[in-house]
mmCIF file of C-alpha atoms in Angstrom:
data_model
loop_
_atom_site.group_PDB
_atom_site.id
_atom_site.type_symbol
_atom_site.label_atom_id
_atom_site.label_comp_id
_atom_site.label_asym_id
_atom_site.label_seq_id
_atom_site.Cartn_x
_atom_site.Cartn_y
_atom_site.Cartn_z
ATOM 1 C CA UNK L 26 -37.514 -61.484 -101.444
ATOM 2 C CA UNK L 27 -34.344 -62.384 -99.559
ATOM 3 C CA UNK L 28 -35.120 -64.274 -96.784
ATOM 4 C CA UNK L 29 -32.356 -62.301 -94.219
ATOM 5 C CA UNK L 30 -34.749 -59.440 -94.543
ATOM 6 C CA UNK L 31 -37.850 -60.595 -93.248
ATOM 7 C CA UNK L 32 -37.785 -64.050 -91.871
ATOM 8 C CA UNK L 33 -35.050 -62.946 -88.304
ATOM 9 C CA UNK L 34 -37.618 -61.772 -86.234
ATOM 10 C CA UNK L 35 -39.678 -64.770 -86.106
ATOM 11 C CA UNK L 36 -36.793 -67.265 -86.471
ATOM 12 C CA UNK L 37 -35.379 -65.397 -83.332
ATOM 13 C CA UNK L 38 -38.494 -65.300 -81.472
ATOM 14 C CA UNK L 39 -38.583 -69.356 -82.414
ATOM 15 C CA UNK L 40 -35.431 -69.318 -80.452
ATOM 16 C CA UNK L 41 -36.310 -67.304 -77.801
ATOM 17 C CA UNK L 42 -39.159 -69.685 -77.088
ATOM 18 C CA UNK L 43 -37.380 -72.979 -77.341
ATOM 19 C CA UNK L 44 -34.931 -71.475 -74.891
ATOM 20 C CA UNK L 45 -36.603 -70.156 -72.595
ATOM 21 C CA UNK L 46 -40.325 -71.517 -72.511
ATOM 22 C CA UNK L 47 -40.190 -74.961 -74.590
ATOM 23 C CA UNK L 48 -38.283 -76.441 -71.783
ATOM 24 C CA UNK L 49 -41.132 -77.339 -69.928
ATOM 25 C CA UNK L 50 -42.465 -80.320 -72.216
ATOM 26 C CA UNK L 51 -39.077 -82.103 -71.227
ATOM 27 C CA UNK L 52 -38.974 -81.203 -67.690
ATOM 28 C CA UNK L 53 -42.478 -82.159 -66.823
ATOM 29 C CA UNK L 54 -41.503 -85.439 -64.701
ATOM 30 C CA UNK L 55 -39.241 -82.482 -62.458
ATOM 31 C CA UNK L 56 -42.518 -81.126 -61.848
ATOM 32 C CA UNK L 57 -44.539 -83.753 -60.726
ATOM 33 C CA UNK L 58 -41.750 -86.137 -59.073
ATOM 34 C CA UNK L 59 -39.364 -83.287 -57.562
ATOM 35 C CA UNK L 60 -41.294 -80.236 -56.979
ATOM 36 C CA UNK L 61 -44.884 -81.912 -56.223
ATOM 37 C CA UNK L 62 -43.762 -84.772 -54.726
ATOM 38 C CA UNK L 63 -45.646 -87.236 -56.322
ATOM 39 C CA UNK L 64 -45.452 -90.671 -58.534
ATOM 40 C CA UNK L 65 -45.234 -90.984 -62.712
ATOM 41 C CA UNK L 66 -49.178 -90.575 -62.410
ATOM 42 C CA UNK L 67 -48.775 -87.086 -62.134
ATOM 43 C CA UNK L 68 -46.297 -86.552 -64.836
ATOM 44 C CA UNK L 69 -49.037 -88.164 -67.046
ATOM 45 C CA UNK L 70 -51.233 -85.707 -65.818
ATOM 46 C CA UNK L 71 -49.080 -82.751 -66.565
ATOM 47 C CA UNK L 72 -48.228 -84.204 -70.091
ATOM 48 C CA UNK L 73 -51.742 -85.067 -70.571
ATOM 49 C CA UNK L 74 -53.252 -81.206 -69.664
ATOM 50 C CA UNK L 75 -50.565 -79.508 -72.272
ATOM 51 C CA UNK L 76 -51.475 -82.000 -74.720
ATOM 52 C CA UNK L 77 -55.249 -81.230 -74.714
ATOM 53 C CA UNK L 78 -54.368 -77.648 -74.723
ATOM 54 C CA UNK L 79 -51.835 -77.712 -78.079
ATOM 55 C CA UNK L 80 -55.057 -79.716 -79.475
ATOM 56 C CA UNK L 81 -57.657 -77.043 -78.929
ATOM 57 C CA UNK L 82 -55.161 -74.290 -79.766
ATOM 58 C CA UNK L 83 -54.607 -76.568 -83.112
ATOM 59 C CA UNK L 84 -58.310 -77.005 -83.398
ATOM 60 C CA UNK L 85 -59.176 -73.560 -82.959
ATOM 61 C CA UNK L 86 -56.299 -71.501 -84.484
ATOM 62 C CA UNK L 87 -58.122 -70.774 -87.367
ATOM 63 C CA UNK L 88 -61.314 -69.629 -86.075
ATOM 64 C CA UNK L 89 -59.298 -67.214 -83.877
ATOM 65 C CA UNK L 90 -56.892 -65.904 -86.426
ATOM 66 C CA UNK L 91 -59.917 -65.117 -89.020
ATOM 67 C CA UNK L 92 -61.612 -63.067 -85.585
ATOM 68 C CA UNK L 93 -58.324 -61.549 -84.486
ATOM 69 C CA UNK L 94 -55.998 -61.309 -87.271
ATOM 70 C CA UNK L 95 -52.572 -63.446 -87.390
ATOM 71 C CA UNK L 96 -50.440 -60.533 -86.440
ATOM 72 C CA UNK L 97 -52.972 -60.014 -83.416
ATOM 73 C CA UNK L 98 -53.351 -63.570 -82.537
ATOM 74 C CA UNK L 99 -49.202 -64.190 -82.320
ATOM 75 C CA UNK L 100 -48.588 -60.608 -80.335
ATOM 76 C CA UNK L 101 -51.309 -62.028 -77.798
ATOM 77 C CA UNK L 102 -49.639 -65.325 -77.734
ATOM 78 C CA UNK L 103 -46.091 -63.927 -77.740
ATOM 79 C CA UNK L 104 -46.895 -61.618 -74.642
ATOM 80 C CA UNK L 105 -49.052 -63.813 -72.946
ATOM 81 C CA UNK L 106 -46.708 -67.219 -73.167
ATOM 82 C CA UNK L 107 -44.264 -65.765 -70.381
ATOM 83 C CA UNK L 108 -46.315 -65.178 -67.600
ATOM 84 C CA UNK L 109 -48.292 -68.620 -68.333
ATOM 85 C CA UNK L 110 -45.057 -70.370 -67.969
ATOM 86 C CA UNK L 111 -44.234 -68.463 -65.045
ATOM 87 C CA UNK L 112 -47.721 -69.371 -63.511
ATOM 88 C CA UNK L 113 -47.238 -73.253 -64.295
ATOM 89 C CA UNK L 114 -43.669 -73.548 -62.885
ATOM 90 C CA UNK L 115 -44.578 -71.698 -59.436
ATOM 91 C CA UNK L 116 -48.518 -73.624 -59.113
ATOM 92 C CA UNK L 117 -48.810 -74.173 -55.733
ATOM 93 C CA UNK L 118 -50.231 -77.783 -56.588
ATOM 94 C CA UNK L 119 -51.066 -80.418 -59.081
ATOM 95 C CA UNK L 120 -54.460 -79.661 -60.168
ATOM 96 C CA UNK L 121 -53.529 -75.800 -60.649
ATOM 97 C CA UNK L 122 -50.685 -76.950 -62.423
ATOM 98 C CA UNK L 123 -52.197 -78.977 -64.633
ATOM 99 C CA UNK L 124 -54.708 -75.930 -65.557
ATOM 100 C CA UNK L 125 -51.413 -73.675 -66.455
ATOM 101 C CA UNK L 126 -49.791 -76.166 -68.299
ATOM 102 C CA UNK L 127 -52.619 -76.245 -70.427
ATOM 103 C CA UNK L 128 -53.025 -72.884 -71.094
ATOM 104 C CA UNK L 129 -49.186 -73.095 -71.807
ATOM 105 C CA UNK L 130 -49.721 -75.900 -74.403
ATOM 106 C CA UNK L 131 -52.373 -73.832 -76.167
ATOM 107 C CA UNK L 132 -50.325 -70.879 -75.970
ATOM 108 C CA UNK L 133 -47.110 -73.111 -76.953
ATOM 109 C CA UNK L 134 -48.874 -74.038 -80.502
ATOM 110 C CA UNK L 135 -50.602 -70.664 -81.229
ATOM 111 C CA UNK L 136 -47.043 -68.964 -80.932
ATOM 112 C CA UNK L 137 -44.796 -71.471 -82.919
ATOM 113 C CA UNK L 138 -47.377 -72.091 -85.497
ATOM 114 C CA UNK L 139 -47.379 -68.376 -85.553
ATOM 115 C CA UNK L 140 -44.174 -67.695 -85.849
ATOM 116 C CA UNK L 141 -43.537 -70.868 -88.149
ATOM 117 C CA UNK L 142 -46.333 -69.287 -90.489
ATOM 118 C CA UNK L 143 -44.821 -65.706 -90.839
ATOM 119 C CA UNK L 144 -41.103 -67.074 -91.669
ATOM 120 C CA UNK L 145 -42.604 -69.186 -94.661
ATOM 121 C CA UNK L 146 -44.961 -66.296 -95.274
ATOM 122 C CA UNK L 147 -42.246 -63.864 -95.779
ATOM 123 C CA UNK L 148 -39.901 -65.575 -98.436
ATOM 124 C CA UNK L 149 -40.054 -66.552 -102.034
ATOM 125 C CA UNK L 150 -41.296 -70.151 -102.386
ATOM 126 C CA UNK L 151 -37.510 -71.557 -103.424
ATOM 127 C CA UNK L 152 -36.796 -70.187 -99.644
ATOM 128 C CA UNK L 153 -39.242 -71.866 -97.894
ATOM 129 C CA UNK L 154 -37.866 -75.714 -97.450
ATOM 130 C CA UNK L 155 -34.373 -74.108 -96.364
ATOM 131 C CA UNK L 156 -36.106 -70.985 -93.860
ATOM 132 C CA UNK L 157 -38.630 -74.226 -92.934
ATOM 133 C CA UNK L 158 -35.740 -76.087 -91.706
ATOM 134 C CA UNK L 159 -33.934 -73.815 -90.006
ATOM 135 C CA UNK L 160 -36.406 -72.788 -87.998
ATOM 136 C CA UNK L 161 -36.973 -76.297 -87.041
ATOM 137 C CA UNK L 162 -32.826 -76.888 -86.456
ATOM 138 C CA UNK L 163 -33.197 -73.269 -84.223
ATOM 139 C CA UNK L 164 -36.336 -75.361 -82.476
ATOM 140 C CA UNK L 165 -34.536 -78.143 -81.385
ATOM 141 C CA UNK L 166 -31.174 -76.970 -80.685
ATOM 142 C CA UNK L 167 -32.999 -73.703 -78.105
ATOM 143 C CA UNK L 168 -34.682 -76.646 -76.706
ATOM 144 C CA UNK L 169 -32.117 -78.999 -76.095
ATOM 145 C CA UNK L 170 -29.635 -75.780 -74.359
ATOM 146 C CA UNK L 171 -32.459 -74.696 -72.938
ATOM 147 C CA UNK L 172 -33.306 -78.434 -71.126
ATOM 148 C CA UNK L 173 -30.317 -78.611 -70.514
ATOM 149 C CA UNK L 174 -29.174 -75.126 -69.239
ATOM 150 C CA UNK L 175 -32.382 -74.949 -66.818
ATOM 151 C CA UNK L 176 -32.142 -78.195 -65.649
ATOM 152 C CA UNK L 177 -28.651 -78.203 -64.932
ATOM 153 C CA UNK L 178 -29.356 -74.603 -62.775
ATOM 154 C CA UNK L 179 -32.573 -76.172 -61.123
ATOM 155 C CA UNK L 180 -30.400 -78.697 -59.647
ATOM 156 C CA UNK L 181 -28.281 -75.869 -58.250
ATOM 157 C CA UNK L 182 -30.807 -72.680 -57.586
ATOM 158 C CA UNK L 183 -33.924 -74.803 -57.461
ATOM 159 C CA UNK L 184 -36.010 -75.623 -60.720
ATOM 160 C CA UNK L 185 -38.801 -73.226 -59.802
ATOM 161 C CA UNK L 186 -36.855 -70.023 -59.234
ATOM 162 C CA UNK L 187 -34.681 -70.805 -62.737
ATOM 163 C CA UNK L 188 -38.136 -71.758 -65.092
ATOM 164 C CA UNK L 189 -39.863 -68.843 -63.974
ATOM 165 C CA UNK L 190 -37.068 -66.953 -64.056
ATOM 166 C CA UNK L 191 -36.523 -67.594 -67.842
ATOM 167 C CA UNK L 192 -40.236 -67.526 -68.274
ATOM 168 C CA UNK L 193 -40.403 -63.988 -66.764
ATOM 169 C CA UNK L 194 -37.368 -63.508 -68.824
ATOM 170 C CA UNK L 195 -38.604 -64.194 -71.930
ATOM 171 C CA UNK L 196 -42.077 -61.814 -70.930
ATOM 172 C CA UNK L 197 -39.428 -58.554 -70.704
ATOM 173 C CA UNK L 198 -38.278 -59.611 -74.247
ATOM 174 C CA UNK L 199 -41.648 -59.614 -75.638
ATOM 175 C CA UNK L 200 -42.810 -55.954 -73.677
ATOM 176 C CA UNK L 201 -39.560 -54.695 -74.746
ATOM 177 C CA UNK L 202 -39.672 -55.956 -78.228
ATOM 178 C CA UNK L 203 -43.762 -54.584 -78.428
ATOM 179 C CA UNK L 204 -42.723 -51.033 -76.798
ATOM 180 C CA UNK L 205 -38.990 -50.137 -78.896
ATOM 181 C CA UNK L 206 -40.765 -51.117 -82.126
ATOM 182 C CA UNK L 207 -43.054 -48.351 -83.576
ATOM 183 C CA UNK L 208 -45.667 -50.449 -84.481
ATOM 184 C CA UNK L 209 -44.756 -53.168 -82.163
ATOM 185 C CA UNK L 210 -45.885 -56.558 -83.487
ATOM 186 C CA UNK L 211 -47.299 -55.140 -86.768
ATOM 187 C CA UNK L 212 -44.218 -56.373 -88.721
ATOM 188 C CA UNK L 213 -45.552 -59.689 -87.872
ATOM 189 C CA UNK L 214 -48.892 -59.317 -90.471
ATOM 190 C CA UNK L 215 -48.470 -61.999 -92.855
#
């Protein structure tokens, strides 16, 4: 199987993500120290919250994709991970925060393991290292234009308004994506 047929979709949606959502790993200390006002303590708490939530995603991935089904599991992920984002960047405080961000960690893993899953799933085995890394290359370069590109407009419009913004952004993408496609996310069973 060629891998231009399958593998876009996901390896756009990994883009997508590290654009638009991923950003707010990197931009955690703008949270806590600009928007909330507070000291370094309260980055750790923010870093702290989405880490626990990436491990129980990580720790309970499994159990939920044998209940739900993969292609279920990532479409609830994919169309959830918006609003989440958009939740965390306009809490009204720390401790709410911290409960979004963790949701948004969970939700972070589910979707890139997800997607990560379906591009290897969908090409021939001598495809897989080079689809493997350039998902990962797609990844990290979103994420660093994406750090960079919201950060660089928080400064200007305020970081709230941009991140949820791009969050909410990202959300249209997904409904859009679920309600033009005739079987919306069903492509996506690996």
């Amino acid at each position: 199987m060629c891998p231009r047929r399958r593998s876009p979709r996901a390896l756009g949606g990994t883009l997508a993500i590290a654009v638009c959502i991923a950003p707010f790993t990197a931009l955690a200390p703008v949270m806590a120290i600009q928007v909330f006002q507070l000291d370094a303590g309260a980055t750790s708490v923010l870093v702290t919250a989405q880490g626990v939530g990436s491990l129980v995603a990580a720790l309970g991935a499994g159990a939920l994709a044998d209940r739900m089904g993969k292609a279920r599991l990532l479409e609830v992920g994919l169309l959830l991970i918006g609003p989440t984002a958009a939740a965390y960047w306009l809490s009204p405080s720390l401790p709410v925060a911290a409960v979004a961000v963790m949701a948004l960690g969970a939700l972070y893993m589910l979707t890139l393991t997800g997607l990560s899953a379906l591009c290897l799933a969908r090409v021939s085995t001598e495809f897989q290292a080079r689809i493997a890394s350039l998902s990962t290359m797609l990844l990290f370069v979103g994420f660093t234009v994406g750090v960079w590109v919201q950060g660089a407009l928080g400064d200007r419009w305020g970081i709230r308004w941009v991140t949820a913004s791009a969050a909410l952004g990202f959300f249209v993408l997904a409904v859009l994506r679920r309600a033009l496609r005739s079987r919306g996310f069903a492509a996506f069973e690996v």
